[in-house]
Coordinates of C-alpha atoms in Angstrom, one line a residue:
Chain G
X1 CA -96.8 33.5 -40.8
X2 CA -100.5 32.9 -39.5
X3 CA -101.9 34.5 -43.0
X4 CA -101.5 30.7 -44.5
X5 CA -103.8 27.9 -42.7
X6 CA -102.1 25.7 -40.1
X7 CA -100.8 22.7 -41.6
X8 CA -101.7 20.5 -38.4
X9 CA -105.0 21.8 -36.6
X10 CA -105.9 19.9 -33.7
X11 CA -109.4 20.9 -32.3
X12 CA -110.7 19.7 -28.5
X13 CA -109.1 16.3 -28.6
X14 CA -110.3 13.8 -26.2
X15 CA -108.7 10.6 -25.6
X16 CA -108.9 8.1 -23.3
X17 CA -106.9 4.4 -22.7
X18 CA -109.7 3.0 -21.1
X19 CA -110.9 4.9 -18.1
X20 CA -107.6 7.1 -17.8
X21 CA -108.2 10.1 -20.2
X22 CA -104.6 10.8 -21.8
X23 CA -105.7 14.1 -23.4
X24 CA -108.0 16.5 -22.0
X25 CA -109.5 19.4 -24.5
X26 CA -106.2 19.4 -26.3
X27 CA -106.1 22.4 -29.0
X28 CA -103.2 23.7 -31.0
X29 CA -102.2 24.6 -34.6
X30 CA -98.7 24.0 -36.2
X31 CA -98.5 25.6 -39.6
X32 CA -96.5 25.3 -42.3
X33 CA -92.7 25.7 -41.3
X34 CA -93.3 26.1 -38.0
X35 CA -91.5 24.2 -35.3
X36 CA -93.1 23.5 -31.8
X37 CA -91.5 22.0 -28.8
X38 CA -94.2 19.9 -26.4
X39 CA -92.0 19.1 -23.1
X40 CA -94.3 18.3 -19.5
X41 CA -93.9 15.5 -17.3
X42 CA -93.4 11.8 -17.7
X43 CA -97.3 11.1 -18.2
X44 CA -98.5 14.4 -19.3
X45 CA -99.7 13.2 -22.7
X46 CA -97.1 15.2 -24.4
X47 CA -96.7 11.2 -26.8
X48 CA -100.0 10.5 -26.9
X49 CA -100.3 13.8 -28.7
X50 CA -97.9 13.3 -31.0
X51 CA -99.2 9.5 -31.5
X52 CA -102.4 11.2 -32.5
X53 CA -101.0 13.3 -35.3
X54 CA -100.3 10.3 -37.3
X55 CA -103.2 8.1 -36.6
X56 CA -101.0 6.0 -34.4
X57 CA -103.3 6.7 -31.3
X58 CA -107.0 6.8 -31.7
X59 CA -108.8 10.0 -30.6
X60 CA -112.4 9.5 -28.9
X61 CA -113.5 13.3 -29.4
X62 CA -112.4 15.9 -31.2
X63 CA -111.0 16.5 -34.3
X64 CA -107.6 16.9 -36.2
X65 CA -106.9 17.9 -39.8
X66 CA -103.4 17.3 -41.7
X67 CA -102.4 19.1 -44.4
X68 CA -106.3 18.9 -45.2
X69 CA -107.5 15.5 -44.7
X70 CA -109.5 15.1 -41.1
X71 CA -108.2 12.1 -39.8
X72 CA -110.8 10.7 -37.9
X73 CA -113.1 10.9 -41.7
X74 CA -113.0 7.4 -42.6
X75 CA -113.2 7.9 -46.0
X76 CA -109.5 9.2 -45.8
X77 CA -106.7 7.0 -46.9
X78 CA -104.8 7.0 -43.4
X79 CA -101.7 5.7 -45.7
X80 CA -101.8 8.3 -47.5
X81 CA -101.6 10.9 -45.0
X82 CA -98.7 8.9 -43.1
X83 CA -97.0 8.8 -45.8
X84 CA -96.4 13.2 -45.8
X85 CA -95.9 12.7 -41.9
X86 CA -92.4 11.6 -41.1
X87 CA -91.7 10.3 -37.7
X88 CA -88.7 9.5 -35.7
X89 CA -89.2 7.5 -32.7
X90 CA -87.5 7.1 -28.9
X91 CA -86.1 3.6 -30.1
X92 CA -85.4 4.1 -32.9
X93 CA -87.0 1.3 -35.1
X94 CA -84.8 0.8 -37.6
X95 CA -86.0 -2.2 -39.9
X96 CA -83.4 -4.8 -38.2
X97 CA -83.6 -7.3 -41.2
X98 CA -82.0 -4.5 -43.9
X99 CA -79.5 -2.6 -44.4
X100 CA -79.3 1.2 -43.3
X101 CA -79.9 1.9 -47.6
X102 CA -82.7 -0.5 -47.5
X103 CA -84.0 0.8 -44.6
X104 CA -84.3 4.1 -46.7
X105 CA -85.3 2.6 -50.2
X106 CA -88.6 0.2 -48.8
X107 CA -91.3 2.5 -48.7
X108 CA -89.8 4.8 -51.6
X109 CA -89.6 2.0 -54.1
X110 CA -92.8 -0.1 -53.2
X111 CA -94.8 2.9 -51.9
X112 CA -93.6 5.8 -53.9
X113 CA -92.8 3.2 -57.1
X114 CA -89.6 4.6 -57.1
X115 CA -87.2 3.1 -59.1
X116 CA -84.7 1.4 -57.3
X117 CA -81.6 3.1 -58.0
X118 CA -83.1 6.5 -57.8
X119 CA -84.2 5.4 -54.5
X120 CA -80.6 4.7 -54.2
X121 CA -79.6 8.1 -55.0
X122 CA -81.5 10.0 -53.0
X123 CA -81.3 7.7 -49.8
X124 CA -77.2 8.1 -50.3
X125 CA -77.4 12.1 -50.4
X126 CA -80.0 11.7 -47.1
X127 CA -77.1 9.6 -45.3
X128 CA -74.6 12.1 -46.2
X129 CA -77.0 14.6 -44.7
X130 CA -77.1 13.1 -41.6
X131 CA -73.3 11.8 -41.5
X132 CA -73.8 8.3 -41.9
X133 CA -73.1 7.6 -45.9
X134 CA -70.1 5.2 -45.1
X135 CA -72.6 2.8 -43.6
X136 CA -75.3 2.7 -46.2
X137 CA -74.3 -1.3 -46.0
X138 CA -74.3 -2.2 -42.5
X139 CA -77.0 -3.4 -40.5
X140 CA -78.8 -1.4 -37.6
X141 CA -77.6 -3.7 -35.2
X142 CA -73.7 -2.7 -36.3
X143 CA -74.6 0.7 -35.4
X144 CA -74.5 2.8 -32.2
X145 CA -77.5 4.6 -31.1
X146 CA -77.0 7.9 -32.0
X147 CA -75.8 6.8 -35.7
X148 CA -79.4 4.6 -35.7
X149 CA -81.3 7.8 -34.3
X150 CA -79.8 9.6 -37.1
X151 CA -80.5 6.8 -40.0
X152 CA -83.8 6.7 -38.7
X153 CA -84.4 10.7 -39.0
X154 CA -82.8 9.6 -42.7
X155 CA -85.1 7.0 -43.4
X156 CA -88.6 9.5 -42.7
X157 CA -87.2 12.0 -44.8
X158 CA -86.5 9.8 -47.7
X159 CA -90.8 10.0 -48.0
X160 CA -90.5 13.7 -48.6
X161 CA -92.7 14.3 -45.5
X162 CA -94.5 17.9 -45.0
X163 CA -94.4 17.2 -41.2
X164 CA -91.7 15.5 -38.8
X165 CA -92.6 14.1 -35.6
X166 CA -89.9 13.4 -33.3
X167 CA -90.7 11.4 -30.2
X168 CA -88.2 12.0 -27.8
X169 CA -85.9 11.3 -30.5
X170 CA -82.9 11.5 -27.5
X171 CA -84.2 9.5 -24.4
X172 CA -82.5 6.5 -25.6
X173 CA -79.4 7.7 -26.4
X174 CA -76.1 7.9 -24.6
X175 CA -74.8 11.5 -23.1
X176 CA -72.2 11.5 -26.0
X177 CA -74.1 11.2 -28.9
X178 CA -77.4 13.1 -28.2
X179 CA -75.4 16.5 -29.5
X180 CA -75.1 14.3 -33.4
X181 CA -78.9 14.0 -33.3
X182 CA -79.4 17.4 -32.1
X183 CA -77.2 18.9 -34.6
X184 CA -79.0 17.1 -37.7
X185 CA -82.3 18.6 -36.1
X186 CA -81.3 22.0 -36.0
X187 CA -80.2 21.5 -40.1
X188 CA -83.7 20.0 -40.4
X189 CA -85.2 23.2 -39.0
X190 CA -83.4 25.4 -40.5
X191 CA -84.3 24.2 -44.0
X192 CA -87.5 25.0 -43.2
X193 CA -88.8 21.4 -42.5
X194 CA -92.2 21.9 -40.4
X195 CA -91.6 20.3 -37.2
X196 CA -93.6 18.7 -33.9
X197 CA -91.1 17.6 -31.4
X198 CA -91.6 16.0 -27.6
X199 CA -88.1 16.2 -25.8
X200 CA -86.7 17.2 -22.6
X201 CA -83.8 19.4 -24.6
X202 CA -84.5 22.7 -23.3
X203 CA -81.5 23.9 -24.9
X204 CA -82.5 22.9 -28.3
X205 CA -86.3 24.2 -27.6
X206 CA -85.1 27.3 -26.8
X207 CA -82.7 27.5 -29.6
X208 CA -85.1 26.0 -32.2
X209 CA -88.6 26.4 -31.4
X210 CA -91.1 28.8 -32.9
X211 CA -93.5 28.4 -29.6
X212 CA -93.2 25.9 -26.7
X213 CA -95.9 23.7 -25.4
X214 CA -96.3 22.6 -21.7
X215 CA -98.9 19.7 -20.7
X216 CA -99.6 18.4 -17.7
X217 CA -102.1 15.9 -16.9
X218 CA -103.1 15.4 -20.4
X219 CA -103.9 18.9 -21.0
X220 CA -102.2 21.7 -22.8
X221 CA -101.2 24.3 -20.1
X222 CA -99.3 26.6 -21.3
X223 CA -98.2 27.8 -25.4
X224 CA -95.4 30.5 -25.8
X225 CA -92.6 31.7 -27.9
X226 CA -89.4 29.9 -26.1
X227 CA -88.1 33.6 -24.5
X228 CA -91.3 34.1 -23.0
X229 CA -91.8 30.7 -22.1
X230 CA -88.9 30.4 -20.2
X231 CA -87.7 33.4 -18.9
X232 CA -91.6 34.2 -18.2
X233 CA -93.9 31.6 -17.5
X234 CA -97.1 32.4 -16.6
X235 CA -98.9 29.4 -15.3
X236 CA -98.0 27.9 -11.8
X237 CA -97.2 24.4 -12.7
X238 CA -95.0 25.6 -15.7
X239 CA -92.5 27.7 -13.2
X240 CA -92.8 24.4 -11.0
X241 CA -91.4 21.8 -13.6
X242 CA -88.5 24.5 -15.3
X243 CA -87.3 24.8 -11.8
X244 CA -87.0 21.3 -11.1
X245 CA -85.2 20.6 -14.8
X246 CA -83.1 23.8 -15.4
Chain B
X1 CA -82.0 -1.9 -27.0
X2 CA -80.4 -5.2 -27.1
X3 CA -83.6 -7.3 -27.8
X4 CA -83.4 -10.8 -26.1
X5 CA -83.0 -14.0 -29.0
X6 CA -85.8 -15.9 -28.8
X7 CA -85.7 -19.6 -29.8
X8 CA -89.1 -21.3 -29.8
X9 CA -88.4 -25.5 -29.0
X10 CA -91.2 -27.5 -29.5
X11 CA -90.0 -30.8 -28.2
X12 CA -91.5 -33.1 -30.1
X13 CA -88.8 -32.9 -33.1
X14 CA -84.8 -33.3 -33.0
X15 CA -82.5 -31.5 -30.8
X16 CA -81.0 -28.9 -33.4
X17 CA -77.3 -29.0 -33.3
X18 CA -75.9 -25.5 -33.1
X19 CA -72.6 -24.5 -32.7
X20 CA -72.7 -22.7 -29.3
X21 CA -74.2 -25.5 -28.0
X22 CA -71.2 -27.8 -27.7
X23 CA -72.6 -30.8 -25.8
X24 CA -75.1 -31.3 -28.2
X25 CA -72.6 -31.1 -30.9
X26 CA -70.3 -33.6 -30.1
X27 CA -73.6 -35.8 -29.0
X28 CA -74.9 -35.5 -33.1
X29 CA -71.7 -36.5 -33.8
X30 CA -71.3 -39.1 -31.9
X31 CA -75.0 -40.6 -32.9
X32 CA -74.1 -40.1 -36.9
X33 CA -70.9 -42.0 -36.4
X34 CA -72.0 -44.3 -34.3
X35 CA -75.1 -44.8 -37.0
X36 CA -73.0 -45.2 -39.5
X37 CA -70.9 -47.6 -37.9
X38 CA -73.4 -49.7 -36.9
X39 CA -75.1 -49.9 -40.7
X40 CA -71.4 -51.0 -41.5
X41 CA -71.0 -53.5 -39.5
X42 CA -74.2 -55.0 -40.6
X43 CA -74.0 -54.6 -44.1
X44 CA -70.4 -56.4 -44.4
X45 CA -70.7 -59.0 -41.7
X46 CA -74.2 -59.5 -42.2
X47 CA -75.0 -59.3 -45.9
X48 CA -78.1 -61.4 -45.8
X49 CA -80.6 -60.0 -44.7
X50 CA -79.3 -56.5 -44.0
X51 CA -78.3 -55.9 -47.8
X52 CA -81.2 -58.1 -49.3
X53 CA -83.3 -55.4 -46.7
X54 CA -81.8 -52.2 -47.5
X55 CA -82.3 -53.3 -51.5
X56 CA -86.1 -53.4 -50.6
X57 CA -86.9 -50.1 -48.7
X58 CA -85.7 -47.1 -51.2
X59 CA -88.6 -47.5 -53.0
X60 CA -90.8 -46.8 -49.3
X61 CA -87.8 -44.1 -48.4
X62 CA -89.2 -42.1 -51.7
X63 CA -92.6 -42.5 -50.4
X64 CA -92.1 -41.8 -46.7
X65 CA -90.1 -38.0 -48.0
X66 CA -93.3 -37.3 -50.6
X67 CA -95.5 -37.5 -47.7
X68 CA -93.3 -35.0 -45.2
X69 CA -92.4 -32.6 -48.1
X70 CA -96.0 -32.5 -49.3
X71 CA -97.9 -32.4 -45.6
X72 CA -95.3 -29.6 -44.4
X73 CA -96.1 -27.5 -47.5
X74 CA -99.9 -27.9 -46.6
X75 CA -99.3 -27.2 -42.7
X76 CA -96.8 -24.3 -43.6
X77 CA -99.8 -22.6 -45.5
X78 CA -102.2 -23.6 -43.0
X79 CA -99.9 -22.5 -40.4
X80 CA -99.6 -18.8 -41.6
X81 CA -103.6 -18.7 -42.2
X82 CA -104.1 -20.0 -38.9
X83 CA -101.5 -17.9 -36.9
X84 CA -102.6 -14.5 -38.8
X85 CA -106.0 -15.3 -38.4
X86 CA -104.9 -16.1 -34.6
X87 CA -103.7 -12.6 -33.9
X88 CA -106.1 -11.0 -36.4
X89 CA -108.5 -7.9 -35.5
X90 CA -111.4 -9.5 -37.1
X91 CA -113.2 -11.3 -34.6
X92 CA -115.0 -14.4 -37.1
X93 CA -111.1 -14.4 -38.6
X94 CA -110.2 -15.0 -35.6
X95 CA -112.6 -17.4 -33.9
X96 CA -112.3 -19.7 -37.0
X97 CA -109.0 -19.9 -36.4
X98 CA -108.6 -20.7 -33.3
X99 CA -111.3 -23.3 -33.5
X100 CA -109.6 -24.3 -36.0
X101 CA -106.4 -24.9 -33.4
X102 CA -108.3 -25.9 -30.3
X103 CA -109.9 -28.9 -31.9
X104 CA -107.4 -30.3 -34.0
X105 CA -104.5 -30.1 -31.0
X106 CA -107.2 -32.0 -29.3
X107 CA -107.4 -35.0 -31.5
X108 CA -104.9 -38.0 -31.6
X109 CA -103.0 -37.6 -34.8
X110 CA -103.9 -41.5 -35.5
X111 CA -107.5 -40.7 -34.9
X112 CA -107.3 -37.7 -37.4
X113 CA -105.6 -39.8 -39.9
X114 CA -107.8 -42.7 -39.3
X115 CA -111.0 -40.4 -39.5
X116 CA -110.4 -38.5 -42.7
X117 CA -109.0 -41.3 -44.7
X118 CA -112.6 -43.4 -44.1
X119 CA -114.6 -39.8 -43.7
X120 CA -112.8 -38.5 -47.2
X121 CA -113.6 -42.0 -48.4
X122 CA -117.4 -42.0 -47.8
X123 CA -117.5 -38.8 -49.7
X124 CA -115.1 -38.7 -52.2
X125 CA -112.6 -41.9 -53.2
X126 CA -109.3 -39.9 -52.8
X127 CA -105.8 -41.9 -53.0
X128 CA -104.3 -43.2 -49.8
X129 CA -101.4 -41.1 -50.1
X130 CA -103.6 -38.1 -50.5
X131 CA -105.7 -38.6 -47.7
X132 CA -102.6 -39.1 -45.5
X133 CA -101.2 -35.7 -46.6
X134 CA -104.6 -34.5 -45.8
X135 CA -104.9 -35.6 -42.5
X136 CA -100.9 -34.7 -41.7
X137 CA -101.3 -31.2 -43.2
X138 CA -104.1 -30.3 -41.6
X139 CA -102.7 -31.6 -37.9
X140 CA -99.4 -30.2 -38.4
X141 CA -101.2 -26.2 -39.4
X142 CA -102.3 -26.1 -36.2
X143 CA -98.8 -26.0 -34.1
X144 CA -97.3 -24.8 -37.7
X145 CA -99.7 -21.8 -36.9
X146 CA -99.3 -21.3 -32.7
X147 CA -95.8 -21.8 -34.4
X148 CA -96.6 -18.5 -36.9
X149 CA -98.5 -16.6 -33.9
X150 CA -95.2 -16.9 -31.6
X151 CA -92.6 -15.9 -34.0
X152 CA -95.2 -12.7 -35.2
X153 CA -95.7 -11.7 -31.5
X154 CA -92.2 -11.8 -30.8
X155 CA -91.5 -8.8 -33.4
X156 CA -91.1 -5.5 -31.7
X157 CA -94.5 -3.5 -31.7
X158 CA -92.1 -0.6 -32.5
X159 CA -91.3 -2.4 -36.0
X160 CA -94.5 -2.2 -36.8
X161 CA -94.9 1.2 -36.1
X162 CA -92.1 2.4 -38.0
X163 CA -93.7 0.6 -40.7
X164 CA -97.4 2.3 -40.5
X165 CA -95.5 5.5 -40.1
X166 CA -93.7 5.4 -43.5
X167 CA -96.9 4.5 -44.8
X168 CA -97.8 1.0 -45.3
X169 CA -101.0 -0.9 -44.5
X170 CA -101.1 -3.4 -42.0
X171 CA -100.5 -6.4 -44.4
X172 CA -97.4 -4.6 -46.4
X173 CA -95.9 -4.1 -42.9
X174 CA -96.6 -7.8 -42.2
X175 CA -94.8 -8.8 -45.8
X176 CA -92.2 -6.4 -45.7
X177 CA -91.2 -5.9 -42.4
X178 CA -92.8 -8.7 -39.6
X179 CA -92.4 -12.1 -41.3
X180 CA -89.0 -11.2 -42.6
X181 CA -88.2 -11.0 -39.1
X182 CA -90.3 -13.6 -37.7
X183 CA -89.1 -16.0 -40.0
X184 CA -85.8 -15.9 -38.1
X185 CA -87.5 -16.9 -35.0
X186 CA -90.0 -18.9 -36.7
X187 CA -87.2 -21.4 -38.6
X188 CA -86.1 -23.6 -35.9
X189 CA -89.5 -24.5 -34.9
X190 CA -90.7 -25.4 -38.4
X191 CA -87.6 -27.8 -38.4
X192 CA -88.2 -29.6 -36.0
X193 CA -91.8 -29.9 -37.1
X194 CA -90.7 -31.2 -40.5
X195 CA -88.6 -33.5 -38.5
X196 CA -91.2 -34.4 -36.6
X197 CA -94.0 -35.0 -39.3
X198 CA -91.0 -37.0 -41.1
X199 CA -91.2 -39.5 -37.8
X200 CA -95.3 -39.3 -38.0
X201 CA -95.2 -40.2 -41.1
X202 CA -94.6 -43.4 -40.1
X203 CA -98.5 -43.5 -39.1
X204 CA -99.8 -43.7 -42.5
X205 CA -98.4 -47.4 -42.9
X206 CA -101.1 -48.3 -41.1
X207 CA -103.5 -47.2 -43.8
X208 CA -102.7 -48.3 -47.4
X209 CA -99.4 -45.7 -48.2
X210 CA -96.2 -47.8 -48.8
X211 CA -93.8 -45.7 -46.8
X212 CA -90.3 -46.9 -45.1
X213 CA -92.4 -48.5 -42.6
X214 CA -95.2 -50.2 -44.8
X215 CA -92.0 -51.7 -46.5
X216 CA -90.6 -52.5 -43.9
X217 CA -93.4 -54.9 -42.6
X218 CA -94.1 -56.0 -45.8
X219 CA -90.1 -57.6 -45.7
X220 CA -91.2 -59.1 -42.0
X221 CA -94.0 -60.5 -42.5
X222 CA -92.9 -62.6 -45.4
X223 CA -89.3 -63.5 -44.2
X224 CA -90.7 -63.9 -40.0
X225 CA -87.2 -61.2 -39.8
X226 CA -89.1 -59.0 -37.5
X227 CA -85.6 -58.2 -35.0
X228 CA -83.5 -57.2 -38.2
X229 CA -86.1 -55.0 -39.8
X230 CA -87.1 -53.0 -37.2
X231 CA -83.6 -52.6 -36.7
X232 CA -82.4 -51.4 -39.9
X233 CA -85.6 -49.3 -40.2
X234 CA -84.7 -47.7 -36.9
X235 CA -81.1 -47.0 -38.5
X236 CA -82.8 -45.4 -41.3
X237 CA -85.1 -42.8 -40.0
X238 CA -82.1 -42.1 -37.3
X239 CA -80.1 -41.5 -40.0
X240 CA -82.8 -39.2 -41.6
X241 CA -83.5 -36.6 -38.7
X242 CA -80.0 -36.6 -37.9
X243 CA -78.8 -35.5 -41.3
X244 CA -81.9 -33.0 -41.5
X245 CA -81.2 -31.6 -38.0
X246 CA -77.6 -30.6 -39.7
X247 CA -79.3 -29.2 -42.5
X248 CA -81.6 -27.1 -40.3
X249 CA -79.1 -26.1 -38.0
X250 CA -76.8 -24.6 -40.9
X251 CA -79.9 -22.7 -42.3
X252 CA -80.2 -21.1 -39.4
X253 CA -76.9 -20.3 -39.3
X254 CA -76.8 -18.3 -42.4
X255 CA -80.5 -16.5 -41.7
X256 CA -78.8 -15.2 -38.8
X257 CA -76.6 -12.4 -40.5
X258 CA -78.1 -9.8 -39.3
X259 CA -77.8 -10.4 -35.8
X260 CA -74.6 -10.5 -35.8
X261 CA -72.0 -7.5 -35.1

């Protein structure tokens, strides 16, 4: 797999909010395919890293390169590279004003200059991906969480993204329906989709992840294949925080 | 994730009749009927001068709505420039317009009037009418715009997000996805402005524009009728805001679809 460049490189990142530094020396390489799980601590930077994948936090050192384009080169259309970077987001976000099939067919049509009833089509065979085709014509707020999470994860993939971002795409939901979103993850990954994902689902890390990623303190402490990584953690703090969630 | 309703009231227009808000309901109606009774009772017992009156003002009623529909246009405009260029990055963007707020909220709306009607006329001869929308437009963008700047700050951060996530620049995300939004929370506000710039109107009878009032005083200074004319005229711009605050209130009713379960 590592004979094809990574398709995310992210090189000594620095950032700060302020004074508070959020990421500290922060390296790691996702490539193509490849699906990694960041969990750490509330406040470990594990979002802000994310964030910084599409541009949505600043970085004040470093560098990182998507599928090519440095992001922090100004001459690079940061539209442009969002556009191949799907992400899903804790809450959601659904565009309350449309319905769940316009939700899917804005950027599409006026991004993509799709036409509309192609747009349509394709954002139809996405809701029946995800298990939500029968309410293509309601409105977010008709929906429950975990049918919203799951329109949401719909509504990236409509872009034909290289990359998903999921920020803890399950915090928000209710006990019940975190297993739907879950499940249309694990299709998503197993078609291949390259994935970054921050969660506290050690079952799904474990069952989905190519290598695991542990911050703490806005540093990266710890990268391992899921076996390793939990059954044989290395670093102190790591063996502290699994025993306190599992 | 239930995200709290906002409703903006600025009280310097009508009370907006909506439907969960029974008091105020039954209060309209009771003003409308009441209105109308009252212009009855006048018109049939007292023919002359209420009818001789009412034949005189239409002409001023035409005038007084040209003024309100043209000033709100202007201040709607206005309003949006002023309230994205209030929450803009750009800091000259936004110093201009917030200068542009802080001094005209700080000015009498007579004195405005007053001052570009004779400032307007030392440099250019403009028509009253226009001077007056001038002067009202311009007055009116800057609460239309803290109006804007309210209803675009009450949007979720996450919307816009979402939106710069799927791709968009910051000003497609503000078309397509903020002020579709804001515009919900943005309406009844601008109502009652209009409602309100419909009653301030009034003001430019005092320079040379022949609105309801103008009319009005023309009819009282001739006939000495001052009691009845003010009277009717009362009647008639009650009658106005009370019909529009109905209007406004229905609007708002069918903007709000997608609220609702």
């Amino acid at each position: 797999m590592n004979v094809v460049d990574p398709i995310i490189k992210i090189e000594h990142v620095n950032t700060f909010f302020g004074s508070f530094q959020a990421l500290s020396d922060v390296s790691l390489s996702v490539h193509p395919g490849e699906k990694v799980v960041v969990i750490g601590p509330s406040g470990s930077g594990k979002s802000t890293l994310l964030r910084t994948i599409n541009r949505l936090e600043k970085i004040s050192s470093g560098s990182i390169v998507v599928d090519g384009h440095a992001l922090n080169d100004p001459s690079q259309n940061i539209n442009k590279i969002r556009e191949e970077v799907g992400m899903v987001f804790q809450s959601f976000n659904l565009f309350r004003h449309m319905t769940v099939l316009e939700n899917l067919t804005l950027a599409p049509v006026k991004l993509r200059k799709q036409q509309k009833s192609q747009a349509e089509k394709y954002a139809m065979e996405l809701l029946a991906k995800v298990g939500v085709a029968d309410k293509a014509a309601s409105y977010p707020v008709q929906l429950s969480g975990g049918q919203q999470q799951r329109v949401a994860i719909a509504r990236a993939l409509a872009m034909n993204p290289a990359i998903m971002l999921f920020d803890e795409p399950t915090s928000a939901l209710d006990p019940e329906m975190i297993g739907e979103v879950l499940d249309v993850m694990v299709t998503l990954a197993r078609e291949g989709m390259t994935m970054v994902v921050v969660t506290h689902e050690m079952g799904f890390a474990r069952e989905v992840a190519d290598k695991v990623v542990f911050m703490d303190g806005g540093r990266i402490l710890e990268v391992a294949p899921p076996d390793t990584f939990f059954d044989h953690p290395v670093h102190e703090r790591t063996r502290a925080f699994l025993k306190q969630i599992l | 994730m239930s995200e709290k309703k906002v409703i903006i009231d600025v009280g310097d227009g009508a009370a907006i009749p909506r439907p969960e808000d029974k008091g105020l309901l039954s209060a309209w109606w009771l003003s409308f009927v009441g209105t109308l009774a009252v212009l009855a009772y006048l018109l049939i017992f007292h023919p002359d001068p209420y009818l001789r009156l009412l034949k005189f003002l239409p002409d001023g009623i035409v005038v007084t709505f040209q003024v309100t529909i043209a000033s709100i246009c202007l201040a709607l405009i206005l309003g949006l420039l002023a309230g994205l260029g209030r929450i803009s990055r750009n800091r000259i963007v936004n110093l201009v317009a917030s200068t542009y707020v802080e001094i005209i909220r700080g000015i009498p709306l007579l004195v405005q009037l007053f001052y570009i009607y004779f400032a307007l006329g030392r440099i250019v001869r403009v028509p009253d009418m226009v001077a007056a929308i001038i002067a009202l437009g311009f007055c009116y963008g800057a609460y239309m715009g803290e109006v804007f700047r309210a209803g675009i700050m009450s949007i979720d951060n996450g919307q816009t997000e979402a939106s710069l996530s799927l791709g968009f620049n910051r000003s497609q995300t503000m078309r397509y996805v903020i002020l579709p939004q804001a515009w919900r929370t943005i309406l009844p506000p601008v109502g009652n402005e209009f409602i309100a710039l419909l009653k301030d109107t009034s003001l430019v009878s005092i320079i040379a524009v022949s609105d309801i009032l103008r009319r009005g005083r023309e009819f009282a200074s001739e006939s000495f009728l001052y009691f009845e004319t003010y009277t009717l005229i009362a009647i008639i711009y009650l009658l106005i805001t009370l019909i529009l605050s109905k209007f406004l209130s229905n609007v708002e009713q069918r903007l709000s679809h997608y609220e609702r379960r």
